[in-house]
Coordinates of C-alpha atoms in Angstrom, one line a residue:
Chain A
M7 CA 0.1 0.0 -0.1
S8 CA 1.7 3.2 -1.2
Q9 CA 1.5 6.2 1.2
P10 CA 1.3 9.7 -0.1
P11 CA 4.2 11.8 1.4
K12 CA 3.1 13.0 4.8
H13 CA 2.8 16.7 5.3
L14 CA 2.4 17.1 9.0
E15 CA 2.5 14.2 11.4
L16 CA 2.1 13.9 15.1
T17 CA 3.4 10.5 16.3
Q18 CA 2.6 9.0 19.7
V19 CA 2.8 12.4 21.4
D20 CA 2.8 12.4 25.2
I21 CA 3.3 15.5 27.3
D22 CA 3.7 15.9 31.0
F23 CA 3.6 19.2 32.9
P24 CA 5.4 19.3 36.1
T25 CA 3.2 20.2 39.1
P26 CA 3.8 20.4 42.9
N27 CA 2.1 17.0 43.1
G28 CA 4.2 15.3 40.4
P29 CA 3.9 15.4 36.6
F30 CA 0.5 15.9 35.1
K31 CA -0.1 13.9 31.9
A32 CA -2.0 16.3 29.7
L33 CA -1.8 14.3 26.4
S34 CA -1.3 10.6 25.9
N35 CA -0.5 8.8 22.6
V36 CA -1.8 11.5 20.2
N37 CA -1.5 10.4 16.7
L38 CA -2.6 12.6 13.8
T39 CA -1.7 13.0 10.2
I40 CA -2.7 16.1 8.2
N41 CA -2.4 16.5 4.4
K42 CA -1.4 19.6 2.6
G43 CA -4.1 22.1 2.0
E44 CA -6.4 20.5 4.5
F45 CA -8.5 22.4 7.0
V46 CA -8.7 20.5 10.2
S47 CA -10.5 21.5 13.3
L48 CA -9.8 20.3 16.9
I49 CA -12.8 20.1 19.1
G50 CA -13.3 19.0 22.6
H51 CA -14.4 20.1 26.1
S52 CA -12.3 22.8 27.9
G53 CA -9.1 21.6 29.4
C54 CA -8.8 18.6 27.1
G55 CA -5.5 19.6 25.7
K56 CA -6.6 21.0 22.4
S57 CA -4.3 24.1 22.9
T58 CA -1.5 21.8 24.1
V59 CA -1.5 20.0 20.7
L60 CA -1.5 23.2 18.8
N61 CA 1.3 24.5 20.9
I62 CA 3.4 21.4 20.2
I63 CA 2.8 21.9 16.5
A64 CA 3.8 25.5 16.9
G65 CA 6.9 24.5 18.7
L66 CA 6.1 26.5 21.9
Y67 CA 5.8 23.3 23.9
Q68 CA 8.0 20.2 23.6
A69 CA 6.4 16.8 23.7
T70 CA 7.7 14.5 26.5
E71 CA 7.3 11.5 24.3
G72 CA 6.9 11.2 20.5
G73 CA 7.1 14.3 18.2
C74 CA 5.9 16.3 15.4
L75 CA 7.2 16.2 11.9
L76 CA 6.5 18.8 9.2
D77 CA 7.5 17.8 5.7
G78 CA 9.9 15.3 7.2
K79 CA 11.6 17.8 9.6
E80 CA 11.2 17.5 13.2
V81 CA 9.5 20.5 14.9
N82 CA 11.4 21.6 18.0
S83 CA 11.1 25.4 18.1
P84 CA 8.6 28.0 17.0
G85 CA 9.0 29.5 13.6
P86 CA 7.1 31.7 11.1
E87 CA 6.5 28.7 8.7
R88 CA 4.0 27.6 11.4
A89 CA 2.3 31.0 12.0
V90 CA -0.2 31.2 14.9
V91 CA -3.4 33.2 15.2
F92 CA -3.8 33.6 19.0
Q93 CA -7.1 33.6 20.8
N94 CA -6.8 37.1 22.0
H95 CA -5.1 38.5 18.9
S96 CA -1.8 39.2 20.7
L97 CA -1.1 42.4 18.7
L98 CA 1.5 44.7 20.0
P99 CA -0.5 47.5 21.5
W100 CA 2.1 50.2 20.7
L101 CA 2.1 49.5 17.0
N102 CA -0.6 50.2 14.5
A103 CA -2.1 47.6 12.2
Y104 CA 0.4 48.2 9.4
E105 CA 3.4 48.2 11.8
N106 CA 2.1 45.0 13.5
V107 CA 2.1 43.1 10.1
E108 CA 5.3 44.9 9.2
L109 CA 7.2 43.4 12.1
A110 CA 6.4 39.9 10.9
V111 CA 7.0 40.7 7.2
K112 CA 10.4 42.3 8.0
Q113 CA 11.4 39.3 10.0
V114 CA 10.4 36.7 7.3
F115 CA 11.0 38.6 4.1
G116 CA 13.5 41.3 5.2
K117 CA 16.3 40.0 3.1
R118 CA 14.3 39.0 0.1
M119 CA 12.0 42.0 -0.5
N120 CA 12.8 45.6 -1.0
K121 CA 10.9 48.4 0.8
A122 CA 8.3 48.9 -2.0
E123 CA 7.6 45.2 -2.3
M124 CA 7.3 44.9 1.5
R125 CA 4.8 47.8 1.6
D126 CA 2.8 46.2 -1.2
W127 CA 2.8 42.8 0.6
I128 CA 1.7 44.3 3.9
E129 CA -1.0 46.3 2.3
H130 CA -2.1 43.2 0.2
N131 CA -2.5 41.0 3.4
L132 CA -4.4 43.7 5.3
A133 CA -6.7 44.1 2.2
L134 CA -7.2 40.3 2.2
V135 CA -8.9 40.5 5.7
H136 CA -10.7 43.7 4.7
M137 CA -8.6 45.9 6.9
G138 CA -7.1 48.1 4.1
H139 CA -9.0 51.2 5.4
A140 CA -7.5 51.1 8.9
L141 CA -3.7 50.7 8.4
D142 CA -2.9 53.4 10.9
K143 CA -5.2 52.4 13.6
R144 CA -3.7 51.0 16.9
P145 CA -5.2 47.9 18.4
D146 CA -7.0 50.0 21.2
E147 CA -8.7 52.1 18.5
I148 CA -10.4 49.1 16.6
S149 CA -13.0 46.6 17.6
G150 CA -12.3 43.0 18.7
G151 CA -13.2 41.6 15.2
M152 CA -10.9 44.0 13.5
K153 CA -8.0 43.2 15.9
Q154 CA -8.5 39.5 15.1
R155 CA -8.5 40.4 11.4
V156 CA -5.2 42.2 11.8
G157 CA -3.8 39.0 13.7
I158 CA -4.9 36.8 10.8
A159 CA -3.3 39.2 8.4
R160 CA -0.1 39.1 10.3
A161 CA -0.1 35.3 10.3
L162 CA -0.9 35.1 6.6
A163 CA 1.8 37.7 5.7
M164 CA 4.4 35.1 7.0
Q165 CA 3.3 32.8 4.2
P166 CA 3.1 29.9 6.6
T167 CA 3.2 26.2 5.5
V168 CA 0.7 25.6 8.2
L169 CA -1.7 28.2 9.8
L170 CA -2.4 27.5 13.4
M171 CA -5.5 29.1 14.9
D172 CA -6.2 28.9 18.6
E173 CA -9.9 29.6 19.0
P174 CA -9.5 32.7 16.6
F175 CA -13.2 33.7 16.9
G176 CA -13.9 32.6 20.4
A177 CA -14.1 36.0 21.9
L178 CA -16.3 37.6 19.2
D179 CA -20.0 38.2 18.9
A180 CA -22.0 35.8 16.5
L181 CA -22.3 38.3 13.6
T182 CA -18.6 39.3 13.6
R183 CA -17.7 35.6 13.9
A184 CA -19.8 34.6 10.8
H185 CA -18.2 37.5 8.8
L186 CA -14.7 36.3 9.7
Q187 CA -15.5 32.7 9.0
D188 CA -16.6 33.5 5.5
S189 CA -13.5 35.7 5.1
L190 CA -11.4 32.8 6.2
M191 CA -13.1 30.4 3.8
E192 CA -12.5 32.7 0.9
I193 CA -8.8 33.2 1.9
Q194 CA -8.3 29.5 2.3
A195 CA -9.9 28.7 -1.0
D196 CA -7.5 31.3 -2.5
L197 CA -4.2 30.4 -0.9
N198 CA -4.9 26.7 -0.1
N199 CA -2.9 26.8 3.1
T200 CA -3.0 24.0 5.6
V201 CA -5.0 25.2 8.5
I202 CA -5.4 23.7 12.0
M203 CA -8.0 25.4 14.1
I204 CA -9.1 24.9 17.6
T205 CA -12.8 25.7 18.3
H206 CA -15.5 25.0 20.8
D207 CA -18.2 25.9 18.3
V208 CA -19.7 22.8 16.6
D209 CA -21.3 24.8 13.7
E210 CA -18.0 26.5 13.0
A211 CA -16.1 23.2 12.9
V212 CA -18.6 21.6 10.5
L213 CA -18.8 24.6 8.2
L214 CA -15.1 25.3 7.8
S215 CA -13.3 21.9 8.1
D216 CA -12.4 19.1 5.8
R217 CA -11.9 16.9 8.9
I218 CA -12.9 17.4 12.6
V219 CA -10.6 15.8 15.2
M220 CA -12.6 15.2 18.4
M221 CA -10.6 14.9 21.5
T222 CA -11.4 13.0 24.6
N223 CA -11.5 14.6 28.0
G224 CA -8.2 15.1 30.0
P225 CA -6.1 14.2 31.8
A226 CA -4.2 12.0 29.3
A227 CA -6.3 13.3 26.5
T228 CA -6.1 11.7 23.1
V229 CA -7.8 11.7 19.7
G230 CA -11.2 10.3 20.2
E231 CA -12.8 10.3 16.7
I232 CA -12.1 11.9 13.5
L233 CA -15.0 12.9 11.2
N234 CA -14.6 13.6 7.5
I235 CA -16.8 16.5 6.4
D236 CA -17.6 15.6 2.8
L237 CA -19.5 18.8 1.9
P238 CA -18.8 20.6 -1.5
R239 CA -17.0 23.9 -1.4
P240 CA -17.7 26.8 -1.5
R241 CA -20.0 26.3 1.4
D242 CA -22.9 28.6 2.1
R243 CA -24.1 28.8 5.7
I244 CA -27.6 29.6 4.8
A245 CA -28.0 26.8 2.2
L246 CA -26.3 24.4 4.6
A247 CA -28.7 25.1 7.4
D248 CA -31.3 22.9 5.8
N249 CA -28.8 20.4 4.3
P250 CA -29.5 16.9 5.9
E251 CA -25.8 15.9 5.6
Y252 CA -24.7 19.0 7.3
N253 CA -27.0 18.3 10.2
Q254 CA -26.1 14.7 10.3
Y255 CA -22.4 15.9 10.8
R256 CA -23.4 18.3 13.5
H257 CA -25.3 15.7 15.2
Q258 CA -22.3 13.4 15.3
V259 CA -20.0 16.0 16.7
L260 CA -22.7 16.9 19.4
K261 CA -23.2 13.2 20.2
F262 CA -19.4 12.8 20.7
L263 CA -19.3 15.8 23.0
Y264 CA -22.4 15.4 25.0
E265 CA -22.9 11.7 25.1
K266 CA -19.6 9.9 24.8
Q267 CA -17.4 12.6 26.5
R268 CA -20.2 14.1 28.7
S269 CA -18.2 14.6 31.9
P270 CA -14.5 14.8 32.5
D271 CA -14.6 11.4 34.3
A272 CA -16.3 9.7 31.4
Q273 CA -14.4 6.7 30.0
Q274 CA -11.3 7.6 28.2
S275 CA -11.4 5.3 25.0
T276 CA -14.3 5.6 22.6
K277 CA -15.6 3.2 20.1
P278 CA -16.0 4.3 16.5
A279 CA -19.4 5.6 15.6
S280 CA -21.2 2.8 13.8
G281 CA -24.1 3.0 11.5
A282 CA -23.6 6.4 10.0
A283 CA -23.2 6.1 6.3
V284 CA -21.2 9.2 5.7
T285 CA -18.7 8.9 8.5
L286 CA -15.2 7.9 8.3
A287 CA -14.4 7.6 12.0
L288 CA -11.0 6.4 13.2
T289 CA -10.2 5.1 16.6
P290 CA -6.8 5.7 18.1
N291 CA -5.8 2.2 17.3
Q292 CA -6.5 2.7 13.5
T293 CA -4.4 5.7 13.5
N294 CA -1.6 3.9 15.1
D295 CA -1.8 1.2 12.4
D296 CA -1.4 4.0 9.8
T297 CA 1.7 5.3 11.4
E298 CA 3.2 1.9 11.8
Q299 CA 2.7 1.3 8.0
A300 CA 4.4 4.5 7.2
A301 CA 7.3 3.7 9.4
Chain B
M15 CA -38.5 77.7 25.3
S16 CA -35.5 79.8 24.4
T17 CA -35.4 81.5 27.8
S18 CA -35.5 78.1 29.5
T19 CA -32.4 76.8 27.4
L20 CA -30.7 80.1 28.3
S21 CA -31.3 79.8 32.0
H22 CA -30.2 76.1 31.7
R23 CA -26.9 77.4 30.0
V24 CA -26.5 80.0 32.7
S25 CA -27.0 77.5 35.5
D26 CA -24.6 75.1 33.8
S27 CA -21.9 77.6 33.5
M28 CA -22.5 78.7 37.1
A29 CA -21.9 75.0 38.1
F30 CA -18.7 74.9 36.1
V31 CA -17.4 78.0 37.7
A32 CA -18.4 76.8 41.1
Q33 CA -16.6 73.6 40.6
Q34 CA -13.5 75.3 39.2
S35 CA -13.3 77.8 42.1
K36 CA -13.8 74.8 44.5
Q37 CA -10.7 73.2 43.0
L38 CA -8.9 76.5 43.6
V39 CA -10.3 77.4 46.9
I40 CA -9.7 74.2 48.9
P41 CA -6.0 74.0 48.3
L42 CA -5.8 77.7 49.2
I43 CA -7.6 77.2 52.3
G44 CA -5.2 74.5 53.2
L45 CA -2.2 76.8 52.5
L46 CA -3.6 79.6 54.6
L47 CA -4.3 77.2 57.5
F48 CA -0.7 76.0 57.2
L49 CA 0.7 79.4 57.2
F50 CA -1.4 80.4 60.3
I51 CA -0.3 77.3 62.3
W52 CA 3.4 78.1 61.2
E53 CA 3.0 81.6 62.3
V54 CA 1.5 80.9 65.7
G55 CA 3.8 77.9 66.3
A56 CA 6.9 79.8 65.3
K57 CA 6.3 82.6 67.8
N58 CA 6.3 80.1 70.6
I59 CA 9.7 78.4 69.8
H60 CA 12.7 80.2 71.2
T61 CA 16.0 78.9 70.2
S62 CA 19.6 80.1 70.9
L63 CA 19.4 82.0 67.5
G64 CA 16.2 83.8 68.4
T65 CA 12.6 82.8 67.8
F66 CA 11.9 80.4 65.0
P67 CA 11.2 82.3 61.8
G68 CA 7.6 82.6 60.8
P69 CA 6.3 83.1 57.2
V70 CA 7.0 86.8 57.2
A71 CA 10.6 86.4 58.4
V72 CA 11.2 83.8 55.8
Y73 CA 9.8 86.0 53.1
Q74 CA 12.1 88.8 54.2
Q75 CA 15.1 86.4 54.0
A76 CA 14.1 85.3 50.6
T77 CA 14.2 88.8 49.3
N78 CA 17.5 89.3 51.0
L79 CA 18.9 86.3 49.3
I80 CA 17.6 87.5 45.9
G81 CA 19.1 91.0 46.7
E82 CA 22.5 89.5 47.6
H83 CA 22.5 87.4 44.4
Q84 CA 21.8 90.6 42.3
R85 CA 24.5 92.6 44.1
E86 CA 27.0 89.7 43.5
R87 CA 26.1 89.6 39.8
Q88 CA 26.7 93.4 39.5
K89 CA 30.1 93.1 41.3
E90 CA 30.9 90.2 38.9
Q91 CA 29.9 92.3 35.8
A92 CA 31.9 95.3 37.1
F93 CA 34.9 93.0 37.7
Y94 CA 34.8 91.7 34.1
E95 CA 34.3 95.2 32.6
R96 CA 37.3 96.5 34.5
Q97 CA 39.4 93.5 33.4
E98 CA 38.3 94.1 29.8
Q99 CA 39.2 97.9 29.9
R100 CA 42.5 97.0 31.4
N101 CA 43.3 94.5 28.7
A102 CA 42.0 96.8 25.9
K103 CA 44.4 99.5 27.2
K104 CA 47.4 97.0 27.2
L105 CA 46.6 95.9 23.7
A106 CA 46.3 99.5 22.6
K107 CA 49.8 100.2 23.9
N108 CA 51.4 97.0 22.6
P109 CA 49.4 94.7 20.2
D110 CA 51.7 91.7 21.1
A111 CA 51.1 92.0 24.9
V112 CA 50.1 88.9 26.6
I113 CA 46.8 89.6 28.4
K114 CA 45.4 87.7 31.4
V115 CA 41.8 86.8 31.7
R116 CA 41.1 86.0 35.3
P117 CA 37.7 84.5 36.4
Y118 CA 35.7 86.0 39.0
T119 CA 36.1 84.4 42.4
G120 CA 33.2 85.8 44.5
K121 CA 31.3 83.8 47.1
P122 CA 28.7 81.6 45.5
T123 CA 25.2 83.0 46.2
F124 CA 22.1 81.0 47.1
F125 CA 21.1 80.7 43.5
D126 CA 24.6 79.6 42.4
Q127 CA 24.3 76.8 44.9
I128 CA 21.0 75.9 43.5
G129 CA 22.5 75.6 40.1
T130 CA 25.4 73.5 41.4
S131 CA 23.0 71.1 43.1
L132 CA 20.9 70.8 40.0
V133 CA 23.7 70.0 37.8
T134 CA 25.1 67.5 40.2
V135 CA 21.8 65.7 40.8
M136 CA 21.0 65.4 37.1
A137 CA 24.5 64.1 36.3
G138 CA 24.3 61.5 39.1
F139 CA 20.8 60.5 38.2
F140 CA 21.6 60.2 34.4
F141 CA 24.8 58.2 35.3
A142 CA 22.7 55.8 37.5
S143 CA 19.9 55.4 34.9
L144 CA 22.5 54.6 32.3
I145 CA 23.6 51.7 34.3
A146 CA 20.3 50.7 36.0
I147 CA 18.1 50.5 32.8
P148 CA 20.2 48.2 30.7
A149 CA 21.2 46.1 33.8
G150 CA 17.5 45.9 34.7
I151 CA 16.5 44.7 31.3
V152 CA 19.2 41.9 31.4
I153 CA 18.4 40.8 34.8
G154 CA 14.6 40.9 34.2
L155 CA 15.0 38.8 31.0
N156 CA 17.1 36.1 32.7
Q157 CA 15.7 34.2 35.6
T158 CA 19.2 32.9 36.6
L159 CA 20.7 36.4 36.7
Y160 CA 17.7 37.7 38.6
S161 CA 18.2 35.1 41.2
A162 CA 21.9 35.8 41.4
F163 CA 21.6 39.5 41.8
N164 CA 18.4 40.0 43.7
P165 CA 19.9 39.4 47.2
L166 CA 22.6 41.9 46.4
I167 CA 20.1 44.5 45.2
Q168 CA 18.0 43.9 48.3
L169 CA 21.1 44.3 50.4
F170 CA 22.3 47.6 49.0
K171 CA 19.0 49.2 48.4
P172 CA 18.3 50.3 52.0
V173 CA 22.0 51.6 52.6
S174 CA 21.9 55.3 53.6
P175 CA 24.0 57.8 51.6
L176 CA 25.7 58.8 54.8
A177 CA 27.2 55.3 55.1
W178 CA 28.5 55.3 51.6
L179 CA 29.9 58.9 51.7
P180 CA 33.3 58.3 53.7
L181 CA 34.0 55.3 51.4
V182 CA 33.3 57.1 48.2
T183 CA 35.3 60.2 49.4
M184 CA 38.3 58.0 50.1
V185 CA 38.0 56.0 46.8
V186 CA 37.5 59.1 44.7
S187 CA 40.6 60.9 46.3
A188 CA 42.6 57.8 45.6
V189 CA 41.4 56.9 42.2
Y190 CA 40.5 60.2 40.5
V191 CA 44.0 61.7 40.3
S192 CA 44.9 64.0 37.4
K193 CA 46.9 67.1 36.9
D194 CA 44.2 68.9 35.1
P195 CA 40.8 67.3 36.3
M196 CA 37.8 67.9 34.1
F197 CA 35.5 67.8 37.2
A198 CA 36.2 68.9 40.7
K199 CA 36.6 66.0 43.1
S200 CA 33.8 67.2 45.3
F201 CA 31.6 67.0 42.2
V202 CA 32.6 63.5 41.5
T203 CA 32.1 62.4 45.1
S204 CA 28.5 63.8 45.3
L205 CA 27.9 62.3 41.8
V206 CA 29.0 58.8 42.8
T207 CA 27.1 58.9 46.2
V208 CA 23.9 60.1 44.4
S209 CA 24.3 57.3 41.8
L210 CA 24.9 54.6 44.3
C211 CA 21.8 55.5 46.1
C212 CA 19.4 56.1 43.3
L213 CA 20.4 53.2 41.2
W214 CA 18.2 50.6 42.9
P215 CA 14.6 51.7 42.4
T216 CA 15.2 52.1 38.6
L217 CA 17.1 48.7 38.6
L218 CA 14.4 46.8 40.4
N219 CA 11.4 48.4 38.7
T220 CA 13.0 47.8 35.2
A221 CA 13.7 44.2 36.1
V222 CA 10.2 43.6 37.4
G223 CA 8.6 45.5 34.4
V224 CA 10.6 43.4 32.0
S225 CA 9.9 40.0 33.6
G226 CA 6.1 40.8 33.5
I227 CA 5.7 40.9 29.8
S228 CA 2.7 39.0 28.8
K229 CA 3.1 35.4 27.8
D230 CA 1.2 36.1 24.6
L231 CA 3.6 38.8 23.4
Q232 CA 6.5 36.4 24.2
N233 CA 4.9 33.8 22.1
V234 CA 4.6 36.2 19.2
S235 CA 8.3 37.0 19.6
Q236 CA 9.2 33.3 19.5
V237 CA 7.0 32.5 16.5
L238 CA 8.6 35.4 14.6
R239 CA 12.0 34.3 15.8
L240 CA 12.9 37.9 16.6
S241 CA 16.5 38.4 17.5
W242 CA 17.5 39.4 21.0
L243 CA 17.9 43.0 20.1
T244 CA 14.7 43.3 18.2
H245 CA 12.9 41.5 21.0
V246 CA 14.2 44.1 23.4
M247 CA 13.5 47.1 21.3
K248 CA 10.1 46.1 19.9
I249 CA 8.5 44.1 22.7
V250 CA 10.4 44.3 26.0
L251 CA 11.0 48.1 26.2
P252 CA 7.6 49.4 25.1
S253 CA 5.8 47.1 27.6
A254 CA 8.2 47.8 30.5
I255 CA 8.0 51.7 29.9
P256 CA 5.4 52.4 32.7
M257 CA 7.4 50.4 35.2
I258 CA 10.8 51.9 34.1
F259 CA 9.3 55.4 34.7
T260 CA 8.0 54.5 38.0
G261 CA 11.5 53.5 39.0
L262 CA 13.1 56.6 37.4
R263 CA 10.7 58.9 39.3
L264 CA 11.4 57.1 42.6
S265 CA 15.2 57.3 41.8
L266 CA 15.1 61.0 41.1
G267 CA 13.4 61.7 44.3
I268 CA 15.9 59.7 46.2
A269 CA 18.7 61.3 44.2
W270 CA 17.6 64.7 45.3
M271 CA 17.3 63.9 48.9
V272 CA 20.7 62.1 49.0
L273 CA 22.4 65.0 47.3
I274 CA 21.4 67.5 50.0
A275 CA 22.7 65.1 52.8
A276 CA 25.9 64.5 50.9
E277 CA 26.6 68.1 50.2
M278 CA 26.0 68.9 53.9
L279 CA 28.2 66.2 55.3
A280 CA 31.1 66.4 52.7
Q281 CA 31.1 70.2 52.3
N282 CA 30.6 69.8 48.6
P283 CA 29.2 72.9 47.0
G284 CA 25.5 73.0 46.6
L285 CA 22.3 73.6 48.6
G286 CA 23.3 71.3 51.3
K287 CA 26.6 73.3 51.9
F288 CA 24.5 76.4 52.0
V289 CA 22.3 74.9 54.8
W290 CA 25.4 73.8 56.7
D291 CA 27.1 77.1 56.3
E292 CA 24.1 79.0 57.5
F293 CA 23.9 76.7 60.5
Q294 CA 27.5 77.2 61.4
N295 CA 27.1 81.0 60.8
G296 CA 24.6 81.2 63.6
S297 CA 23.4 84.7 63.0
S298 CA 19.9 85.8 63.8
N299 CA 18.9 85.5 60.1
S300 CA 20.3 81.9 59.7
L301 CA 17.2 80.0 60.6
G302 CA 15.1 82.0 58.3
R303 CA 17.6 81.5 55.5
I304 CA 17.6 77.8 56.1
M305 CA 13.9 77.7 56.1
V306 CA 14.0 79.4 52.6
A307 CA 16.4 76.7 51.5
V308 CA 14.0 74.0 52.9
L309 CA 11.1 75.4 50.9
V310 CA 13.2 75.8 47.8
I311 CA 14.5 72.2 48.1
G312 CA 10.9 71.0 48.4
L313 CA 9.7 73.0 45.4
I314 CA 12.7 71.8 43.2
G315 CA 12.0 68.2 44.2
F316 CA 8.3 68.6 43.2
L317 CA 9.3 70.3 39.9
L318 CA 11.9 67.5 39.1
D319 CA 9.1 64.9 39.5
R320 CA 6.8 67.0 37.2
C321 CA 9.4 67.1 34.6
M322 CA 9.8 63.2 34.7
L323 CA 6.1 62.9 34.4
M324 CA 6.1 65.2 31.4
L325 CA 8.8 63.0 29.8
Q326 CA 6.8 60.0 30.6
R327 CA 3.8 61.4 28.8
K328 CA 6.0 62.1 25.8
V329 CA 7.7 58.6 25.6
S330 CA 4.6 56.5 26.6
W331 CA 2.9 54.9 23.7
D332 CA -0.4 54.7 25.7
K333 CA -1.6 58.4 25.7
S334 CA -4.8 57.4 27.3
A335 CA -3.3 56.1 30.5
V336 CA -3.8 58.2 33.5
L337 CA -0.4 59.2 34.8
R338 CA -0.1 60.9 38.3

């Protein structure tokens, strides 16, 4: 069986955090393979280690066991090819929108671009997130949604191989969130980046993703089920509202979150969902098999 | 209708005036109360140099000091004019004559002493900041260095300038030897003492400000792989600015207090020496003149702090922050 070249691969990742009462195992045996250009959502209850997975891919945390490979290279430090959109935008409050993006662009393209090219590239990225009109606004002068747009522009401007998003729209009101989700879908259709997004929002996950990775409750959280979302793109939120397939996917995610992983002391391992015609659910064991074949 | 809006406006503006005058009147009442207590209290304190000076006596001494200063300046001007005429005459007789220009060596007045003290305090404070800010950044960024230096900082922070002074005087006399010194030894001694005492608040506050940078911004810096210098310039310094200025303002306050003590004890020129000289002088005017110095020292300390506040407003990126 021939395997396509792996783009991003997490293999048997464990992570322990030291605490006064001994090490705390946050993740145990996480296996995940992500293809180029894929949009993957991580979903699970609070404290299940979604952010930890993202931080390991970003290189901000080091796995205690196992590791992360990006295009065959081991990830062990942060870098702009794995740009992160942080939950609370994390813009530098003393720089305006243009300068915030400029800091990233100078760092990544400082040697390859001249001044005019850099200016065009910064403006292009801010225009991409519809922020072209507010280049000189500082973060405290713009709304939460606009800040998050600038955060996304900063990440996109690094031309990342993988775009990591940590609950990017979590702190926004529903209308702004919908706008930004649409923008993100447009941009992703355009640039075909690999995107890994953490979310709490089931609708957001189904609307945006190619695959949804559902995580079990911590401690020692791991990948519970993986759901393939086989809806045609471009997707339209209004049309999808009445789509039975869409509702079927939503139902499956909700079922995982509220029945199988209802409370934090629910059982750790989950059985694959059976009977659903459109699902392609993988248990941790099956993922292990894949990686063993690849090895 | 129009009359009612007009009356509204009138009552609004009345309220505004009332509020403004309240802001003015209350401090004024406080000041008058203070002057009254001072006057009454002073009358009842009898020292070996006469009764303690009340506000009126102090005011008279202040005008005396101004008068002395003006007379001294006139003398100085006259001296230079005479010298210039003499030299011009000499040159007229013989164009190749070697002329001498001697500086005026009159007694420094109260205002000269203020000038000396201000120059010394600014130099000492500047020197201390030059060391304390970079050192604070380095210590704040590195937990190991912080652990290493923190006990030392805590140890030296509470040391009084008077304890340092003999050591500094001896070291400066031993080390600062040159035929043609750029600065007077007394100036260097004061400067070093001031620096040693006002180093610590800036150092500590900078270190604390730097180590308190939000984790999110540190993550941004890591993801961007910013170099150490860019990290410091773009992320560390702007976020530590408020704490650095808190430290600087504390330091400047301490520097000013330390300087007066150092000048008094070491007989270095400046306001401290003025106070000490007047005390030794022991005339019936001395206490009044010292009281003038006390008020001026307080006023200058206050103005120095206001200057730092203005500088902070200028440097701070967050113009909306309330600074006090």
